[in-house]
Short mmCIF file of C-alpha atoms in Angstrom, two decimals:
data_model
loop_
_atom_site.label_atom_id
_atom_site.label_comp_id
_atom_site.label_asym_id
_atom_site.label_seq_id
_atom_site.Cartn_x
_atom_site.Cartn_y
_atom_site.Cartn_z
CA UNK A 177 7.54 -28.83 6.89
CA UNK A 178 7.30 -30.66 3.49
CA UNK A 179 8.63 -28.45 0.71
CA UNK A 180 8.30 -28.83 -3.11
CA UNK A 181 11.41 -29.37 -5.34
CA UNK A 182 10.92 -25.89 -6.81
CA UNK A 183 10.75 -24.26 -3.29
CA UNK A 184 13.98 -26.03 -2.38
CA UNK A 185 15.63 -24.85 -5.53
CA UNK A 186 14.44 -21.29 -5.07
CA UNK A 187 15.87 -21.07 -1.55
CA UNK A 188 19.29 -21.30 -3.26
CA UNK A 189 18.72 -18.58 -5.82
CA UNK A 190 20.96 -15.52 -5.24
CA UNK A 191 19.07 -12.35 -6.24
CA UNK A 192 20.90 -9.87 -8.33
CA UNK A 193 21.65 -6.39 -6.90
CA UNK A 194 22.19 -3.10 -8.70
CA UNK A 195 25.82 -2.72 -9.68
CA UNK A 196 26.58 -0.02 -7.10
CA UNK A 197 25.27 -2.23 -4.28
CA UNK A 198 27.34 -5.25 -5.18
CA UNK A 199 30.66 -4.39 -3.58
CA UNK A 200 29.84 -4.24 0.06
CA UNK A 201 28.45 -1.73 2.39
CA UNK A 202 31.79 0.11 2.87
CA UNK A 203 31.90 1.18 -0.79
CA UNK A 204 28.50 2.91 -1.10
CA UNK A 205 28.23 6.72 -0.92
CA UNK A 206 25.39 9.23 -1.53
CA UNK A 207 24.86 11.71 -4.36
CA UNK A 208 22.27 14.29 -3.45
CA UNK A 209 19.97 15.68 -6.17
CA UNK A 210 17.49 18.58 -6.29
CA UNK A 211 14.99 19.51 -3.56
CA UNK A 212 11.57 18.16 -4.26
CA UNK A 213 7.96 19.39 -3.98
CA UNK A 214 4.64 17.48 -4.04
CA UNK A 215 2.86 16.70 -7.35
CA UNK A 216 0.11 19.18 -6.42
CA UNK A 217 -1.22 21.20 -3.49
CA UNK A 218 2.31 22.20 -2.48
CA UNK A 219 1.40 24.74 0.22
CA UNK A 220 -1.11 22.33 1.85
CA UNK A 221 1.32 19.39 1.81
CA UNK A 222 4.21 21.46 3.03
CA UNK A 223 2.09 22.71 5.98
CA UNK A 224 1.15 19.12 6.89
CA UNK A 225 4.76 17.84 6.66
CA UNK A 226 7.03 20.66 7.83
CA UNK A 227 9.74 18.31 9.07
CA UNK A 228 9.99 15.98 6.05
CA UNK A 229 8.80 18.08 3.10
CA UNK A 230 11.06 19.27 0.21
CA UNK A 231 13.94 16.93 0.99
CA UNK A 232 16.36 16.04 -1.87
CA UNK A 233 16.24 13.00 -4.05
CA UNK A 234 19.26 10.80 -3.55
CA UNK A 235 21.25 8.22 -5.53
CA UNK A 236 23.65 5.62 -4.24
CA UNK A 237 27.02 5.39 -6.03
CA UNK A 238 30.30 3.47 -5.59
CA UNK A 239 32.60 5.30 -3.17
CA UNK A 240 33.63 5.59 0.45
CA UNK A 241 30.78 5.05 2.99
CA UNK A 242 30.52 8.23 5.06
CA UNK A 243 27.59 7.27 7.26
CA UNK A 244 28.01 7.36 10.99
CA UNK A 245 28.33 3.78 12.37
CA UNK A 246 25.87 2.84 15.15
CA UNK A 247 23.87 -0.22 16.12
CA UNK A 248 20.57 -0.30 14.20
CA UNK A 249 17.51 -1.98 15.45
CA UNK A 250 14.97 -1.94 12.67
CA UNK A 251 11.26 -2.95 12.56
CA UNK A 252 9.59 -4.05 9.34
CA UNK A 253 5.80 -4.24 8.61
CA UNK A 254 3.86 -5.83 5.65
CA UNK A 255 0.91 -3.74 5.00
CA UNK A 256 -2.22 -4.39 2.82
CA UNK A 257 -2.76 -7.08 0.24
CA UNK A 258 -0.18 -9.67 -0.62
CA UNK A 259 2.17 -9.18 -3.59
CA UNK A 260 4.86 -11.60 -4.83
CA UNK A 261 8.36 -10.67 -3.55
CA UNK A 262 7.56 -9.27 -0.14
CA UNK A 263 9.63 -11.88 1.59
CA UNK A 264 12.62 -10.79 -0.53
CA UNK A 265 12.23 -7.20 0.61
CA UNK A 266 12.67 -8.43 4.17
CA UNK A 267 15.53 -10.77 3.17
CA UNK A 268 17.37 -7.91 1.46
CA UNK A 269 16.85 -5.65 4.46
CA UNK A 270 18.05 -8.37 6.82
CA UNK A 271 21.16 -9.13 4.81
CA UNK A 272 22.21 -5.48 4.50
CA UNK A 273 21.66 -4.89 8.15
CA UNK A 274 23.74 -7.92 9.22
CA UNK A 275 26.46 -7.13 6.65
CA UNK A 276 26.82 -3.72 8.25
CA UNK A 277 27.01 -4.96 11.78
CA UNK A 278 26.29 -8.52 12.92
CA UNK A 279 24.81 -6.94 16.19
CA UNK A 280 22.11 -5.14 14.28
CA UNK A 281 18.62 -6.44 14.87
CA UNK A 282 15.51 -6.83 12.62
CA UNK A 283 12.08 -6.96 14.38
CA UNK A 284 9.09 -8.24 12.21
CA UNK A 285 5.77 -6.83 13.49
CA UNK A 286 3.05 -9.38 12.90
CA UNK A 287 -0.16 -9.04 10.92
CA UNK A 288 0.37 -5.57 9.51
CA UNK A 289 0.58 -2.20 11.21
CA UNK A 290 -1.48 -3.44 14.15
CA UNK A 291 1.56 -5.47 15.22
CA UNK A 292 3.45 -2.24 15.88
CA UNK A 293 0.47 -0.92 17.96
CA UNK A 294 0.08 -4.24 19.85
CA UNK A 295 3.73 -4.78 20.31
CA UNK A 296 3.32 -8.20 18.64
CA UNK A 297 6.61 -9.16 16.96
CA UNK A 298 9.40 -11.61 16.36
CA UNK A 299 13.04 -11.07 16.06
CA UNK A 300 14.55 -12.56 12.80
CA UNK A 301 17.55 -14.80 12.74
CA UNK A 302 19.40 -16.53 9.88
CA UNK A 303 17.47 -19.81 10.06
CA UNK A 304 14.03 -18.12 10.07
CA UNK A 305 14.94 -15.83 7.17
CA UNK A 306 16.43 -18.59 5.06
CA UNK A 307 13.10 -20.46 4.98
CA UNK A 308 11.46 -17.60 3.09
CA UNK A 309 13.99 -16.51 0.57
CA UNK A 310 12.54 -16.16 -3.02
CA UNK A 311 9.08 -17.41 -2.03
CA UNK A 312 5.66 -15.86 -2.54
CA UNK A 313 3.25 -14.73 0.17
CA UNK A 314 3.40 -12.59 3.27
CA UNK A 315 3.29 -15.53 5.68
CA UNK A 316 6.72 -14.67 7.04
CA UNK A 317 5.05 -12.32 9.52
CA UNK A 318 1.48 -11.80 8.05
CA UNK A 319 -0.01 -8.63 6.76
CA UNK A 320 -3.06 -6.44 7.70
CA UNK A 321 -4.89 -3.29 6.65
CA UNK A 322 -4.92 -1.29 9.86
CA UNK A 323 -4.24 2.37 9.14
CA UNK A 324 -1.81 4.29 11.22
CA UNK A 325 -3.33 7.71 11.21
CA UNK A 326 -4.23 8.99 14.70
CA UNK A 327 -2.15 10.80 17.26
CA UNK A 328 -2.87 8.04 19.80
CA UNK A 329 -1.62 5.34 17.45
CA UNK A 330 1.53 7.42 16.70
CA UNK A 331 2.20 7.86 20.44
CA UNK A 332 1.79 4.15 21.06
CA UNK A 333 4.11 3.32 18.06
CA UNK A 334 6.70 5.73 19.47
CA UNK A 335 6.55 4.05 22.85
CA UNK A 336 6.90 0.62 21.37
CA UNK A 337 9.98 1.81 19.36
CA UNK A 338 11.48 3.39 22.60
CA UNK A 339 10.90 0.21 24.47
CA UNK A 340 12.86 -1.95 22.07
CA UNK A 341 15.49 0.67 21.10
CA UNK A 342 14.16 0.68 17.52
CA UNK A 343 15.87 3.24 15.28
CA UNK A 344 13.86 2.80 12.09
CA UNK A 345 10.67 1.30 10.70
CA UNK A 346 10.33 -0.02 7.18
CA UNK A 347 6.66 -0.18 5.83
CA UNK A 348 6.19 -2.39 2.78
CA UNK A 349 2.94 -1.39 1.12
CA UNK A 350 0.82 0.42 -1.57
CA UNK A 351 -0.27 4.01 -1.88
CA UNK A 352 -2.25 4.18 1.33
CA UNK A 353 0.43 2.28 3.37
CA UNK A 354 3.18 4.69 2.13
CA UNK A 355 0.94 7.61 2.85
CA UNK A 356 0.75 6.27 6.44
CA UNK A 357 4.58 5.82 6.41
CA UNK A 358 4.94 9.49 5.42
CA UNK A 359 2.57 10.69 8.18
CA UNK A 360 4.38 8.47 10.77
CA UNK A 361 7.72 9.83 9.67
CA UNK A 362 6.49 13.37 10.18
CA UNK A 363 5.24 12.58 13.69
CA UNK A 364 8.44 10.82 14.71
CA UNK A 365 10.48 13.79 13.35
CA UNK A 366 8.18 16.39 14.99
CA UNK A 367 8.56 14.64 18.37
CA UNK A 368 12.27 14.01 18.17
CA UNK A 369 11.93 10.26 18.66
CA UNK A 370 15.08 9.54 16.58
CA UNK A 371 13.12 6.82 14.66
CA UNK A 372 13.38 6.88 10.87
CA UNK A 373 10.57 5.63 8.54
CA UNK A 374 11.20 4.18 5.03
CA UNK A 375 8.58 2.95 2.57
CA UNK A 376 8.74 0.22 -0.13
CA UNK A 377 6.44 0.37 -3.20
CA UNK A 378 4.16 -2.65 -3.41
CA UNK A 379 0.89 -3.48 -5.29
CA UNK A 380 -0.02 -5.98 -7.97
CA UNK A 381 -2.55 -3.31 -9.24
CA UNK A 382 0.45 -1.37 -10.70
CA UNK A 383 -1.03 2.00 -9.67
CA UNK A 384 1.82 3.01 -7.38
CA UNK A 385 4.04 4.40 -10.21
CA UNK A 386 5.16 7.76 -11.44
CA UNK A 387 8.26 9.35 -13.02
CA UNK A 388 10.32 7.99 -10.17
CA UNK A 389 8.70 4.59 -9.35
CA UNK A 390 8.81 2.71 -12.66
CA UNK A 391 6.94 -0.26 -11.40
CA UNK A 392 5.56 -1.52 -8.02
CA UNK A 393 6.81 -4.89 -6.94
CA UNK A 394 4.51 -7.89 -7.40
CA UNK A 395 2.93 -6.50 -10.64
CA UNK A 396 5.45 -8.43 -12.80
CA UNK A 397 4.82 -11.83 -11.26
CA UNK A 398 1.05 -11.41 -10.88
CA UNK A 399 0.51 -10.40 -14.54
CA UNK A 400 2.71 -13.17 -15.70
CA UNK A 401 0.69 -15.58 -13.66
CA UNK A 402 -2.59 -14.28 -15.03
CA UNK A 403 -1.16 -14.19 -18.60
CA UNK A 404 -0.07 -17.85 -18.43
CA UNK A 405 -3.58 -18.94 -17.50
CA UNK A 406 -5.28 -16.53 -20.08
CA UNK A 407 -2.84 -17.93 -22.74
CA UNK A 408 -3.96 -21.46 -21.68
CA UNK A 409 -7.58 -20.45 -22.05
CA UNK A 410 -6.91 -18.82 -25.48
CA UNK A 411 -5.36 -22.10 -26.64
CA UNK A 412 -8.39 -24.07 -25.30
CA UNK A 413 -10.70 -21.67 -27.09
CA UNK A 414 -8.83 -22.02 -30.26
CA UNK A 415 -8.91 -25.87 -29.86
CA UNK A 416 -12.56 -26.37 -28.90
CA UNK A 417 -13.78 -23.39 -31.07
CA UNK A 418 -17.16 -23.14 -29.31
CA UNK A 419 -16.83 -20.77 -26.26
CA UNK A 420 -16.36 -17.12 -25.52
CA UNK A 421 -14.46 -16.69 -22.37
CA UNK A 422 -15.02 -13.69 -20.25
CA UNK A 423 -12.16 -13.19 -17.80
CA UNK A 424 -12.26 -10.54 -14.97
CA UNK A 425 -8.82 -9.61 -13.58
CA UNK A 426 -7.88 -7.55 -10.50
CA UNK A 427 -7.68 -3.72 -10.69
CA UNK A 428 -10.44 -1.71 -9.15
CA UNK A 429 -9.06 1.84 -9.62
CA UNK A 430 -6.78 1.31 -12.60
CA UNK A 431 -6.57 -1.10 -15.53
CA UNK A 432 -2.85 -1.75 -15.55
CA UNK A 433 -3.22 -5.46 -14.87
CA UNK A 434 -5.79 -5.85 -17.67
CA UNK A 435 -3.65 -3.87 -20.17
CA UNK A 436 -0.51 -5.79 -19.30
CA UNK A 437 -2.28 -9.16 -19.67
CA UNK A 438 -3.68 -8.02 -23.12
CA UNK A 439 -0.20 -7.01 -24.33
CA UNK A 440 1.08 -10.42 -23.21
CA UNK A 441 -1.69 -12.57 -24.72
CA UNK A 442 -3.41 -10.50 -27.43
CA UNK A 443 -7.06 -11.47 -26.68
CA UNK A 444 -9.98 -10.44 -28.82
CA UNK A 445 -11.32 -7.86 -26.43
CA UNK A 446 -9.78 -6.06 -23.49
CA UNK A 447 -11.76 -3.18 -21.82
CA UNK A 448 -9.70 -0.31 -20.33
CA UNK A 449 -11.63 1.48 -17.51
CA UNK A 450 -9.86 4.76 -18.04
CA UNK A 451 -10.90 4.76 -21.75
CA UNK A 452 -14.50 3.89 -20.71
CA UNK A 453 -14.52 6.92 -18.45
CA UNK A 454 -12.78 9.26 -20.96
CA UNK A 455 -15.35 8.37 -23.75
CA UNK A 456 -18.30 8.35 -21.30
CA UNK A 457 -19.24 4.92 -22.72
CA UNK A 458 -22.62 3.44 -21.65
CA UNK A 459 -23.21 -0.16 -20.77
CA UNK A 460 -24.98 -0.54 -24.06
CA UNK A 461 -22.08 0.88 -26.08
CA UNK A 462 -19.65 -1.41 -24.44
CA UNK A 463 -21.92 -4.41 -25.05
CA UNK A 464 -22.19 -3.42 -28.72
CA UNK A 465 -18.48 -3.09 -28.95
CA UNK A 466 -17.89 -6.60 -27.76
CA UNK A 467 -20.87 -7.95 -29.79
CA UNK A 468 -19.27 -6.44 -32.90
CA UNK A 469 -16.21 -8.76 -32.40
CA UNK A 470 -18.35 -11.75 -31.75
CA UNK A 471 -20.32 -11.08 -35.00
CA UNK A 472 -17.32 -10.48 -37.17
CA UNK A 473 -15.60 -13.60 -35.98
CA UNK A 474 -18.86 -15.54 -36.37
CA UNK A 475 -18.94 -14.45 -40.03
CA UNK A 476 -15.56 -16.28 -40.46
CA UNK A 477 -16.86 -19.38 -38.70
CA UNK A 478 -15.02 -18.56 -35.41
CA UNK A 479 -17.71 -18.83 -32.70
CA UNK A 480 -15.11 -18.40 -29.95
CA UNK A 481 -13.05 -15.70 -28.36
CA UNK A 482 -11.50 -14.20 -25.19
CA UNK A 483 -12.36 -10.89 -23.45
CA UNK A 484 -10.52 -9.39 -20.57
CA UNK A 485 -12.60 -7.31 -18.13
CA UNK A 486 -11.02 -5.13 -15.36
CA UNK A 487 -12.45 -5.68 -11.99
CA UNK A 488 -13.68 -2.09 -11.47
CA UNK A 489 -14.83 -1.17 -14.96
CA UNK A 490 -18.46 -0.63 -14.05
CA UNK A 491 -17.49 2.13 -11.71
CA UNK A 492 -16.00 3.98 -14.62
CA UNK A 493 -19.37 3.88 -16.67
CA UNK A 494 -20.89 7.30 -15.93
CA UNK A 495 -24.54 6.11 -16.08
CA UNK A 496 -23.72 3.22 -13.83
CA UNK A 497 -22.07 5.40 -11.27
CA UNK A 498 -25.19 7.58 -11.21
CA UNK A 499 -27.26 4.48 -10.70
CA UNK A 500 -25.15 3.36 -7.78
CA UNK A 501 -25.51 6.79 -6.17
CA UNK A 502 -29.23 6.76 -6.56
CA UNK A 503 -29.49 3.22 -5.10
CA UNK A 504 -27.51 4.30 -2.07
CA UNK A 505 -29.81 7.27 -1.59
CA UNK A 506 -32.88 5.14 -2.12
CA UNK A 507 -32.00 2.69 0.56
CA UNK A 508 -30.72 5.27 3.12
CA UNK A 509 -32.15 5.02 6.68
CA UNK A 510 -35.66 3.64 7.29
CA UNK A 511 -36.32 3.22 3.53
CA UNK A 512 -34.02 0.22 3.61
CA UNK A 513 -36.31 -1.43 6.25
CA UNK A 514 -39.36 -0.83 4.07
CA UNK A 515 -37.57 -2.32 1.05
CA UNK A 516 -36.34 -5.34 3.07
CA UNK A 517 -39.87 -6.01 4.32
CA UNK A 518 -41.26 -6.61 0.80
CA UNK A 519 -41.76 -10.36 0.45
CA UNK A 520 -41.08 -10.88 -3.27
CA UNK A 521 -38.65 -9.69 -5.88
CA UNK A 522 -41.59 -8.54 -7.98
CA UNK A 523 -42.68 -6.13 -5.22
CA UNK A 524 -39.02 -4.98 -4.59
CA UNK A 525 -38.80 -4.37 -8.36
CA UNK A 526 -41.79 -1.97 -8.29
CA UNK A 527 -40.34 -0.24 -5.25
CA UNK A 528 -37.13 0.22 -7.24
CA UNK A 529 -38.98 1.45 -10.28
CA UNK A 530 -40.82 4.06 -8.37
CA UNK A 531 -37.75 5.25 -6.44
CA UNK A 532 -35.28 5.74 -9.32
CA UNK A 533 -35.17 8.53 -11.86
CA UNK A 534 -36.20 7.46 -15.46
CA UNK A 535 -32.63 7.53 -16.69
CA UNK A 536 -31.24 5.42 -13.92
CA UNK A 537 -34.19 2.87 -14.14
CA UNK A 538 -33.48 2.43 -17.85
CA UNK A 539 -29.89 1.46 -16.99
CA UNK A 540 -31.12 -0.74 -14.15
CA UNK A 541 -33.69 -2.49 -16.37
CA UNK A 542 -31.12 -3.71 -18.93
CA UNK A 543 -29.14 -5.51 -16.25
CA UNK A 544 -29.55 -9.25 -15.80
CA UNK A 545 -31.83 -10.08 -12.84
CA UNK A 546 -28.93 -11.65 -10.89
CA UNK A 547 -26.96 -8.41 -11.15
CA UNK A 548 -30.10 -6.31 -10.22
CA UNK A 549 -30.51 -8.44 -7.07
CA UNK A 550 -26.75 -8.17 -6.26
CA UNK A 551 -27.16 -4.35 -6.34
CA UNK A 552 -29.94 -4.29 -3.77
CA UNK A 553 -29.42 -7.38 -1.63
CA UNK A 554 -25.66 -7.28 -1.05
CA UNK A 555 -24.81 -4.03 0.74
CA UNK A 556 -22.09 -3.04 3.16
CA UNK A 557 -22.80 -2.26 6.87
CA UNK A 558 -23.53 1.34 5.83
CA UNK A 559 -26.19 0.25 3.36
CA UNK A 560 -24.13 1.13 0.34
CA UNK A 561 -23.82 -1.13 -2.78
CA UNK A 562 -20.74 -3.26 -2.73
CA UNK A 563 -19.58 -2.58 -6.26
CA UNK A 564 -16.57 -4.90 -5.83
CA UNK A 565 -18.95 -7.93 -5.61
CA UNK A 566 -20.56 -7.19 -8.94
CA UNK A 567 -19.62 -9.99 -11.36
CA UNK A 568 -18.78 -7.74 -14.28
CA UNK A 569 -17.71 -10.65 -16.38
CA UNK A 570 -21.17 -12.11 -16.13
CA UNK A 571 -22.76 -8.74 -16.61
CA UNK A 572 -21.10 -8.05 -19.91
CA UNK A 573 -21.55 -11.56 -21.28
CA UNK A 574 -25.33 -11.39 -20.55
CA UNK A 575 -25.58 -7.93 -22.12
CA UNK A 576 -23.70 -9.17 -25.12
CA UNK A 577 -26.08 -12.25 -25.40
CA UNK A 578 -29.09 -9.80 -25.48
CA UNK A 579 -27.50 -7.68 -28.18
CA UNK A 580 -26.74 -10.84 -30.30
CA UNK A 581 -30.26 -11.98 -29.90
CA UNK A 582 -31.51 -8.66 -31.14
CA UNK A 583 -29.22 -8.87 -34.11
CA UNK A 584 -30.30 -12.39 -34.90
CA UNK A 585 -33.93 -11.29 -34.88
CA UNK A 586 -32.96 -8.56 -37.38
CA UNK A 587 -31.16 -11.02 -39.55
CA UNK A 588 -27.76 -9.35 -38.84
CA UNK A 589 -26.13 -12.24 -36.91
CA UNK A 590 -26.19 -15.97 -37.42
CA UNK A 591 -23.49 -17.38 -35.16
CA UNK A 592 -23.49 -19.29 -31.88
CA UNK A 593 -22.58 -17.54 -28.57
CA UNK A 594 -21.70 -19.71 -25.54
CA UNK A 595 -20.09 -17.81 -22.67
CA UNK A 596 -17.78 -19.09 -19.87
CA UNK A 597 -16.64 -16.92 -16.99
CA UNK A 598 -13.54 -16.70 -14.93
CA UNK A 599 -12.01 -14.34 -12.29
CA UNK A 600 -8.26 -14.25 -11.78
CA UNK A 601 -7.27 -12.41 -8.64
CA UNK A 602 -5.95 -14.19 -5.61
CA UNK A 603 -4.21 -16.77 -7.82
CA UNK A 604 -1.51 -14.19 -8.69
CA UNK A 605 -0.93 -12.46 -5.27
CA UNK A 606 1.23 -15.05 -3.65
CA UNK A 607 2.90 -16.78 -6.64
CA UNK A 608 6.59 -17.70 -6.52
CA UNK A 609 8.15 -14.32 -7.52
CA UNK A 610 9.69 -14.08 -10.95
CA UNK A 611 13.39 -13.51 -11.20
CA UNK A 612 12.60 -9.95 -11.87
CA UNK A 613 10.54 -9.51 -8.76
CA UNK A 614 12.99 -11.68 -6.71
CA UNK A 615 15.81 -9.33 -7.70
CA UNK A 616 13.83 -6.15 -7.58
CA UNK A 617 12.41 -6.79 -4.09
CA UNK A 618 15.76 -7.88 -2.64
CA UNK A 619 17.28 -4.76 -3.92
CA UNK A 620 14.42 -2.62 -2.48
CA UNK A 621 15.10 -4.14 1.00
CA UNK A 622 18.81 -3.87 0.69
CA UNK A 623 18.51 -0.31 -0.48
CA UNK A 624 16.02 0.51 2.32
CA UNK A 625 18.69 -0.25 4.86
CA UNK A 626 21.20 2.04 3.12
CA UNK A 627 18.66 4.83 3.36
CA UNK A 628 18.41 4.09 7.15
CA UNK A 629 22.19 3.89 7.56
CA UNK A 630 22.60 7.36 5.98
CA UNK A 631 19.87 8.89 8.29
CA UNK A 632 17.04 9.48 5.82
CA UNK A 633 13.36 9.40 6.90
CA UNK A 634 10.07 9.78 5.08
CA UNK A 635 11.75 8.29 2.00
CA UNK A 636 10.62 5.56 -0.38
CA UNK A 637 13.17 2.96 -1.38
CA UNK A 638 13.77 3.47 -5.08
CA UNK A 639 15.34 1.34 -7.73
CA UNK A 640 15.18 2.54 -11.35
CA UNK A 641 16.41 1.78 -14.89
CA UNK A 642 14.51 -1.45 -14.38
CA UNK A 643 14.11 -2.27 -18.09
CA UNK A 644 17.82 -2.93 -18.26
CA UNK A 645 19.84 -5.81 -16.75
CA UNK A 646 20.15 -5.72 -13.01
CA UNK A 647 23.83 -4.66 -13.32
CA UNK A 648 22.64 -1.36 -14.72
CA UNK A 649 19.78 -0.64 -12.15
CA UNK A 650 20.21 2.55 -10.15
CA UNK A 651 19.52 2.60 -6.35
CA UNK A 652 18.42 5.58 -4.36
CA UNK A 653 15.50 7.19 -2.58
CA UNK A 654 12.87 9.82 -2.89
CA UNK A 655 10.79 11.74 -0.35
CA UNK A 656 7.38 10.26 -0.07
CA UNK A 657 5.90 13.74 -0.01
CA UNK A 658 6.91 14.25 -3.61
CA UNK A 659 4.16 11.90 -4.73
CA UNK A 660 1.34 13.36 -2.53
CA UNK A 661 -1.66 15.59 -3.19
CA UNK A 662 -4.87 16.46 -1.38
CA UNK A 663 -7.92 14.32 -2.07
CA UNK A 664 -11.44 14.25 -0.54
CA UNK A 665 -11.82 11.03 1.50
CA UNK A 666 -14.85 10.34 3.57
CA UNK A 667 -15.87 13.92 3.70
CA UNK A 668 -12.40 15.20 4.69
CA UNK A 669 -9.32 16.67 2.81
CA UNK A 670 -6.55 14.14 3.26
CA UNK A 671 -2.94 14.01 2.03
CA UNK A 672 -2.52 10.84 -0.18
CA UNK A 673 -0.19 9.50 -2.75
CA UNK A 674 -1.77 10.08 -6.17
CA UNK A 675 -2.87 6.79 -7.90
CA UNK A 676 -1.41 6.30 -11.30
CA UNK A 677 -4.18 5.31 -13.84
CA UNK A 678 -3.55 4.00 -17.39
CA UNK A 679 -2.42 6.90 -19.51
CA UNK A 680 -4.42 6.97 -22.75
CA UNK A 681 -1.54 8.86 -24.39
CA UNK A 682 1.12 6.52 -23.00
CA UNK A 683 3.04 4.08 -25.22
CA UNK A 684 1.57 0.87 -23.80
CA UNK A 685 -1.99 1.95 -24.39
CA UNK A 686 -1.14 3.33 -27.88
CA UNK A 687 0.41 0.05 -28.88
CA UNK A 688 -2.70 -1.82 -27.64
CA UNK A 689 -4.98 0.69 -29.50
CA UNK A 690 -3.01 0.28 -32.76
CA UNK A 691 -3.45 -3.53 -32.72
CA UNK A 692 -6.82 -4.25 -31.01
CA UNK A 693 -8.97 -4.06 -34.17
CA UNK A 694 -6.96 -6.83 -35.75
CA UNK A 695 -7.03 -8.83 -32.48
CA UNK A 696 -10.81 -8.36 -32.24
CA UNK A 697 -11.48 -9.86 -35.64
CA UNK A 698 -8.63 -12.38 -36.08
CA UNK A 699 -7.09 -15.03 -33.87
CA UNK A 700 -3.77 -13.52 -32.87
CA UNK A 701 -3.33 -15.23 -29.48
CA UNK A 702 0.06 -15.36 -27.78
CA UNK A 703 0.84 -18.10 -25.25
CA UNK A 704 3.35 -16.86 -22.66
CA UNK A 705 3.49 -20.09 -20.73
CA UNK A 706 4.56 -20.42 -17.09
CA UNK A 707 7.13 -18.16 -15.41
CA UNK A 708 10.66 -19.45 -16.15
CA UNK A 709 13.26 -19.33 -13.39
CA UNK A 710 16.13 -21.26 -14.95
CA UNK A 711 17.49 -20.81 -18.40
CA UNK A 712 18.43 -18.00 -20.88
CA UNK A 713 18.15 -14.38 -19.33
CA UNK A 714 15.99 -13.27 -22.31
CA UNK A 715 13.28 -15.79 -21.03
CA UNK A 716 13.92 -15.76 -17.30
CA UNK A 717 14.61 -12.08 -16.64
CA UNK A 718 12.06 -10.66 -19.06
CA UNK A 719 10.39 -7.56 -17.78
CA UNK A 720 6.70 -6.62 -18.40
CA UNK A 721 5.54 -5.46 -21.83
CA UNK A 722 4.20 -2.27 -20.16
CA UNK A 723 7.73 -1.36 -18.78
CA UNK A 724 9.43 -2.28 -22.04
CA UNK A 725 7.00 -0.14 -24.10
CA UNK A 726 7.32 2.78 -21.70
CA UNK A 727 11.15 2.69 -22.10
CA UNK A 728 10.89 2.37 -25.86
CA UNK A 729 12.23 -1.16 -26.06
#
């Protein structure tokens, strides 16, 4: 296999571990903290997890290892979408396992949780592991989105573990994947299988965070990757001085990615979905907000700019959510066949006009025709609108163009508006992990094995104090049930890990809020450049602006 010079150099990088994990397995002891309870719905969660609820948080410290020695056969699963650093979680897990006992084994279940059910695996060795150190992607074993949630699946998983003598499973994933880890841990405990389950916090969206999980892995690298390209576009905009760039970034349920990229690059506009929802902003209000920036900059002769749009922002616009609900109802059952049978868009348009309420049709009618057709013609197998396919960057630039045309007709605007569109998503999911993510992920994997060695199950591998140098990081674990509450999913009450949205009273948003008016009118762009791997620590080991602001640095 041909490898790049950078890939060769990164193979040789030695990730930094937290101080208490650096002196060998034999010098790690456990300090137990307080018993925990779930963030909400305590009685319901406790009833669902009687064997794993309420366990104590733990911290690893330097001291004599008091765990019971035994051969460990561990299985690892990559679950959900890719995030930079996943390979290093596995490498850290493997190194800790082999350092404890060279006879220990690590099974990699292929293509996500389905690999466990299908008994599709490989057994890692040094040569195989060494090819993936400090690299991006999940191609070491592949990933998948199969959910482990039925009794039948759990029984098959238990049998696969018994067959191979597996003593623990590590699931590397986001909120849903770690919810599955908690449910699987409970099943294994209730049926006395002797198999432990440990989770690791992954998602570039940044919404798996709380008072214990400071940041999910992959967020640092992905946002730095997007910010590099956004900075490049800002510099191009400031050079050509004739385009407004509308840039959509990943983040359907939360705007952490958009906010971090804005803090890194200081664009003219950045929408925050959570603020849109809190203020109940309409599409027209959002378009006016962006148009105000365009007009003010045009008055200064600056007919260019950059706007960052979170992927899921339209779902946070109350009137748009109502419209989607009406469309889904309008096309339910046989009515969809009647709609599809109409030969022209004009006839379909009349069908829509007669089927929507006056309020929803007014929202529908201001949308560009391309977006209108997307809403009705691209639906999922259940007939519902696929909101994720809506090109919100094109939607808002079109709405802004209409607003500016109105202002020009009224003599209130005399600039030029030419829009270009971008979507940054998959570009960041498999990037070479930053030093931060390489170190953090290796530590998460190493730490996961320590949790296994000490007999814990239903725990999340936890590394904290992350805004400090790695020597000051703190390793430990927390019960996954601590993060859970009950939510309504597909008509049923389900235990799930609560998603963390952008906090409008939090320090990162407050910093953004205090500066965005200046950014909207002036050119305050910052150009972060490419991720740096070699050089001074203040450049190479820099954490996200979000984490630095949250920790008051």
